[in-house]
Amino acid sequence: TMAPAPGSATAPGTTVADGAAAAQALVGASVPDFTVDTLTGLYERLYAMEISQSGSLMEDFRAKFEAARSFFPDDEDPDGAYLQLFAFICSLSFDVYLKKQAVEFLIDQFREESAQAAPGPRARTAKKK
């Protein structure tokens, strides 16, 4: 079964307003010209896009798990199972770290471009950094 979309009535604690607040925090200004309906539609489309990629994510998990198993075979070390798990966790953590770095870079680029394009609240926020 598919999980409820964040922001839907069945996902407590996450609302469209939460998404707008997060967007506002990212760009340092209010999100212009968005209504609850347009934000809901945008949120649902983004969620559907993410769900559609879950198969490739599972394939990536399997590949990382198999790689961790091959680096620490059970028969070579009595702690092989522990080392396999540790290597798998490290591999997943490294992905998270790289993605975090990419997200921070993209946000910084957006802030810079926004500050150069239109002086105002966004420009002041970008200069605070």
PDB file of C-alpha atoms in Angstrom:
ATOM      1  CA  THR A   1       0.000   0.000   0.000  1.00  0.00           C
ATOM      2  CA  MET A   2       1.062   3.537  -0.594  1.00  0.00           C
ATOM      3  CA  ALA A   3       1.712   5.802   2.381  1.00  0.00           C
ATOM      4  CA  PRO A   4      -0.453   8.889   2.708  1.00  0.00           C
ATOM      5  CA  ALA A   5       0.949  12.007   1.134  1.00  0.00           C
ATOM      6  CA  PRO A   6       2.555  14.324   3.667  1.00  0.00           C
ATOM      7  CA  GLY A   7       0.202  17.198   4.325  1.00  0.00           C
ATOM      8  CA  SER A   8      -2.882  15.059   3.780  1.00  0.00           C
ATOM      9  CA  ALA A   9      -5.472  14.663   6.500  1.00  0.00           C
ATOM     10  CA  THR A  10      -4.048  11.215   7.298  1.00  0.00           C
ATOM     11  CA  ALA A  11      -0.488  12.418   7.917  1.00  0.00           C
ATOM     12  CA  PRO A  12      -0.662  14.181  11.305  1.00  0.00           C
ATOM     13  CA  GLY A  13       1.793  16.938  12.051  1.00  0.00           C
ATOM     14  CA  THR A  14       2.570  17.835   8.426  1.00  0.00           C
ATOM     15  CA  THR A  15       0.485  20.434   6.660  1.00  0.00           C
ATOM     16  CA  VAL A  16       0.723  22.614   3.609  1.00  0.00           C
ATOM     17  CA  ALA A  17       1.377  25.495   5.995  1.00  0.00           C
ATOM     18  CA  ASP A  18       4.383  23.550   7.321  1.00  0.00           C
ATOM     19  CA  GLY A  19       5.657  23.241   3.750  1.00  0.00           C
ATOM     20  CA  ALA A  20       5.169  26.964   3.134  1.00  0.00           C
ATOM     21  CA  ALA A  21       6.965  27.762   6.381  1.00  0.00           C
ATOM     22  CA  ALA A  22       9.865  25.532   5.339  1.00  0.00           C
ATOM     23  CA  ALA A  23      10.035  27.222   1.936  1.00  0.00           C
ATOM     24  CA  GLN A  24       9.947  30.619   3.629  1.00  0.00           C
ATOM     25  CA  ALA A  25      12.823  29.604   5.889  1.00  0.00           C
ATOM     26  CA  LEU A  26      14.850  28.439   2.889  1.00  0.00           C
ATOM     27  CA  VAL A  27      14.491  31.590   0.830  1.00  0.00           C
ATOM     28  CA  GLY A  28      14.208  34.026   3.714  1.00  0.00           C
ATOM     29  CA  ALA A  29      11.009  35.636   2.516  1.00  0.00           C
ATOM     30  CA  SER A  30       7.358  34.857   2.096  1.00  0.00           C
ATOM     31  CA  VAL A  31       6.477  32.526  -0.742  1.00  0.00           C
ATOM     32  CA  PRO A  32       4.683  34.758  -3.259  1.00  0.00           C
ATOM     33  CA  ASP A  33       1.475  33.954  -5.117  1.00  0.00           C
ATOM     34  CA  PHE A  34       0.895  30.541  -3.594  1.00  0.00           C
ATOM     35  CA  THR A  35      -2.464  29.576  -2.201  1.00  0.00           C
ATOM     36  CA  VAL A  36      -3.196  26.513  -0.115  1.00  0.00           C
ATOM     37  CA  ASP A  37      -4.631  24.845  -3.239  1.00  0.00           C
ATOM     38  CA  THR A  38      -1.534  25.470  -5.360  1.00  0.00           C
ATOM     39  CA  LEU A  39       0.779  24.410  -2.534  1.00  0.00           C
ATOM     40  CA  THR A  40      -1.280  21.259  -1.982  1.00  0.00           C
ATOM     41  CA  GLY A  41      -1.106  20.411  -5.681  1.00  0.00           C
ATOM     42  CA  LEU A  42       2.624  21.071  -5.780  1.00  0.00           C
ATOM     43  CA  TYR A  43       3.193  18.998  -2.655  1.00  0.00           C
ATOM     44  CA  GLU A  44       1.164  16.078  -4.040  1.00  0.00           C
ATOM     45  CA  ARG A  45       3.074  16.143  -7.347  1.00  0.00           C
ATOM     46  CA  LEU A  46       6.425  16.186  -5.563  1.00  0.00           C
ATOM     47  CA  TYR A  47       5.348  13.334  -3.305  1.00  0.00           C
ATOM     48  CA  ALA A  48       4.207  11.275  -6.316  1.00  0.00           C
ATOM     49  CA  MET A  49       7.567  11.927  -7.983  1.00  0.00           C
ATOM     50  CA  GLU A  50       9.411  10.658  -4.899  1.00  0.00           C
ATOM     51  CA  ILE A  51       7.230   7.553  -4.603  1.00  0.00           C
ATOM     52  CA  SER A  52       7.847   6.752  -8.277  1.00  0.00           C
ATOM     53  CA  GLN A  53      11.567   6.595  -7.526  1.00  0.00           C
ATOM     54  CA  SER A  54      11.269   4.172  -4.607  1.00  0.00           C
ATOM     55  CA  GLY A  55      12.064   1.152  -6.816  1.00  0.00           C
ATOM     56  CA  SER A  56      15.436   2.525  -7.857  1.00  0.00           C
ATOM     57  CA  LEU A  57      16.114   3.457  -4.244  1.00  0.00           C
ATOM     58  CA  MET A  58      15.516  -0.146  -3.165  1.00  0.00           C
ATOM     59  CA  GLU A  59      17.852  -1.364  -5.931  1.00  0.00           C
ATOM     60  CA  ASP A  60      20.504   1.030  -4.629  1.00  0.00           C
ATOM     61  CA  PHE A  61      20.007  -0.304  -1.067  1.00  0.00           C
ATOM     62  CA  ARG A  62      20.436  -3.882  -2.293  1.00  0.00           C
ATOM     63  CA  ALA A  63      23.601  -3.001  -4.221  1.00  0.00           C
ATOM     64  CA  LYS A  64      25.089  -1.252  -1.182  1.00  0.00           C
ATOM     65  CA  PHE A  65      24.188  -4.174   1.051  1.00  0.00           C
ATOM     66  CA  GLU A  66      25.777  -6.677  -1.355  1.00  0.00           C
ATOM     67  CA  ALA A  67      28.903  -4.510  -1.609  1.00  0.00           C
ATOM     68  CA  ALA A  68      29.162  -4.410   2.203  1.00  0.00           C
ATOM     69  CA  ARG A  69      28.780  -8.206   2.333  1.00  0.00           C
ATOM     70  CA  SER A  70      31.545  -8.692  -0.228  1.00  0.00           C
ATOM     71  CA  PHE A  71      33.964  -6.458   1.699  1.00  0.00           C
ATOM     72  CA  PHE A  72      33.516  -8.433   4.926  1.00  0.00           C
ATOM     73  CA  PRO A  73      32.677 -12.080   4.196  1.00  0.00           C
ATOM     74  CA  ASP A  74      31.310 -14.023   7.191  1.00  0.00           C
ATOM     75  CA  ASP A  75      33.785 -16.840   6.748  1.00  0.00           C
ATOM     76  CA  GLU A  76      36.884 -14.630   7.031  1.00  0.00           C
ATOM     77  CA  ASP A  77      36.098 -12.875  10.285  1.00  0.00           C
ATOM     78  CA  PRO A  78      34.024 -13.881  13.310  1.00  0.00           C
ATOM     79  CA  ASP A  79      32.704 -10.305  13.409  1.00  0.00           C
ATOM     80  CA  GLY A  80      31.822 -10.402   9.701  1.00  0.00           C
ATOM     81  CA  ALA A  81      28.082  -9.857  10.204  1.00  0.00           C
ATOM     82  CA  TYR A  82      28.726  -6.842  12.436  1.00  0.00           C
ATOM     83  CA  LEU A  83      31.256  -5.409   9.961  1.00  0.00           C
ATOM     84  CA  GLN A  84      28.833  -5.942   7.077  1.00  0.00           C
ATOM     85  CA  LEU A  85      26.135  -4.008   8.904  1.00  0.00           C
ATOM     86  CA  PHE A  86      28.586  -1.274   9.850  1.00  0.00           C
ATOM     87  CA  ALA A  87      29.825  -0.957   6.250  1.00  0.00           C
ATOM     88  CA  PHE A  88      26.222  -0.824   4.979  1.00  0.00           C
ATOM     89  CA  ILE A  89      25.324   1.934   7.456  1.00  0.00           C
ATOM     90  CA  CYS A  90      28.471   3.877   6.518  1.00  0.00           C
ATOM     91  CA  SER A  91      27.581   3.612   2.837  1.00  0.00           C
ATOM     92  CA  LEU A  92      24.056   4.912   3.437  1.00  0.00           C
ATOM     93  CA  SER A  93      25.375   7.688   5.668  1.00  0.00           C
ATOM     94  CA  PHE A  94      27.816   8.806   2.999  1.00  0.00           C
ATOM     95  CA  ASP A  95      24.946   9.142   0.521  1.00  0.00           C
ATOM     96  CA  VAL A  96      23.024  11.254   3.017  1.00  0.00           C
ATOM     97  CA  TYR A  97      26.079  13.452   3.582  1.00  0.00           C
ATOM     98  CA  LEU A  98      26.593  14.015  -0.161  1.00  0.00           C
ATOM     99  CA  LYS A  99      22.914  14.816  -0.675  1.00  0.00           C
ATOM    100  CA  LYS A 100      22.970  17.246   2.262  1.00  0.00           C
ATOM    101  CA  GLN A 101      25.981  19.004   0.727  1.00  0.00           C
ATOM    102  CA  ALA A 102      24.202  19.222  -2.640  1.00  0.00           C
ATOM    103  CA  VAL A 103      21.018  20.628  -1.060  1.00  0.00           C
ATOM    104  CA  GLU A 104      22.994  23.268   0.874  1.00  0.00           C
ATOM    105  CA  PHE A 105      24.850  24.256  -2.303  1.00  0.00           C
ATOM    106  CA  LEU A 106      21.601  24.596  -4.283  1.00  0.00           C
ATOM    107  CA  ILE A 107      19.976  26.684  -1.544  1.00  0.00           C
ATOM    108  CA  ASP A 108      23.027  28.957  -1.357  1.00  0.00           C
ATOM    109  CA  GLN A 109      22.982  29.360  -5.163  1.00  0.00           C
ATOM    110  CA  PHE A 110      19.276  30.213  -5.080  1.00  0.00           C
ATOM    111  CA  ARG A 111      19.818  32.804  -2.361  1.00  0.00           C
ATOM    112  CA  GLU A 112      22.702  34.370  -4.275  1.00  0.00           C
ATOM    113  CA  GLU A 113      20.743  34.555  -7.524  1.00  0.00           C
ATOM    114  CA  SER A 114      17.689  35.934  -5.718  1.00  0.00           C
ATOM    115  CA  ALA A 115      19.770  38.602  -4.001  1.00  0.00           C
ATOM    116  CA  GLN A 116      21.312  39.703  -7.298  1.00  0.00           C
ATOM    117  CA  ALA A 117      18.011  39.658  -9.210  1.00  0.00           C
ATOM    118  CA  ALA A 118      15.756  41.578  -6.855  1.00  0.00           C
ATOM    119  CA  PRO A 119      17.021  43.616  -3.920  1.00  0.00           C
ATOM    120  CA  GLY A 120      14.681  43.394  -0.982  1.00  0.00           C
ATOM    121  CA  PRO A 121      13.993  40.972   1.866  1.00  0.00           C
ATOM    122  CA  ARG A 122      15.714  38.078   0.109  1.00  0.00           C
ATOM    123  CA  ALA A 123      18.810  40.151  -0.547  1.00  0.00           C
ATOM    124  CA  ARG A 124      19.059  41.103   3.126  1.00  0.00           C
ATOM    125  CA  THR A 125      18.701  37.460   4.152  1.00  0.00           C
ATOM    126  CA  ALA A 126      21.368  36.310   1.687  1.00  0.00           C
ATOM    127  CA  LYS A 127      23.809  38.936   2.978  1.00  0.00           C
ATOM    128  CA  LYS A 128      23.285  37.817   6.616  1.00  0.00           C
ATOM    129  CA  LYS A 129      24.923  34.492   5.870  1.00  0.00           C
TER     130      LYS A 129
END
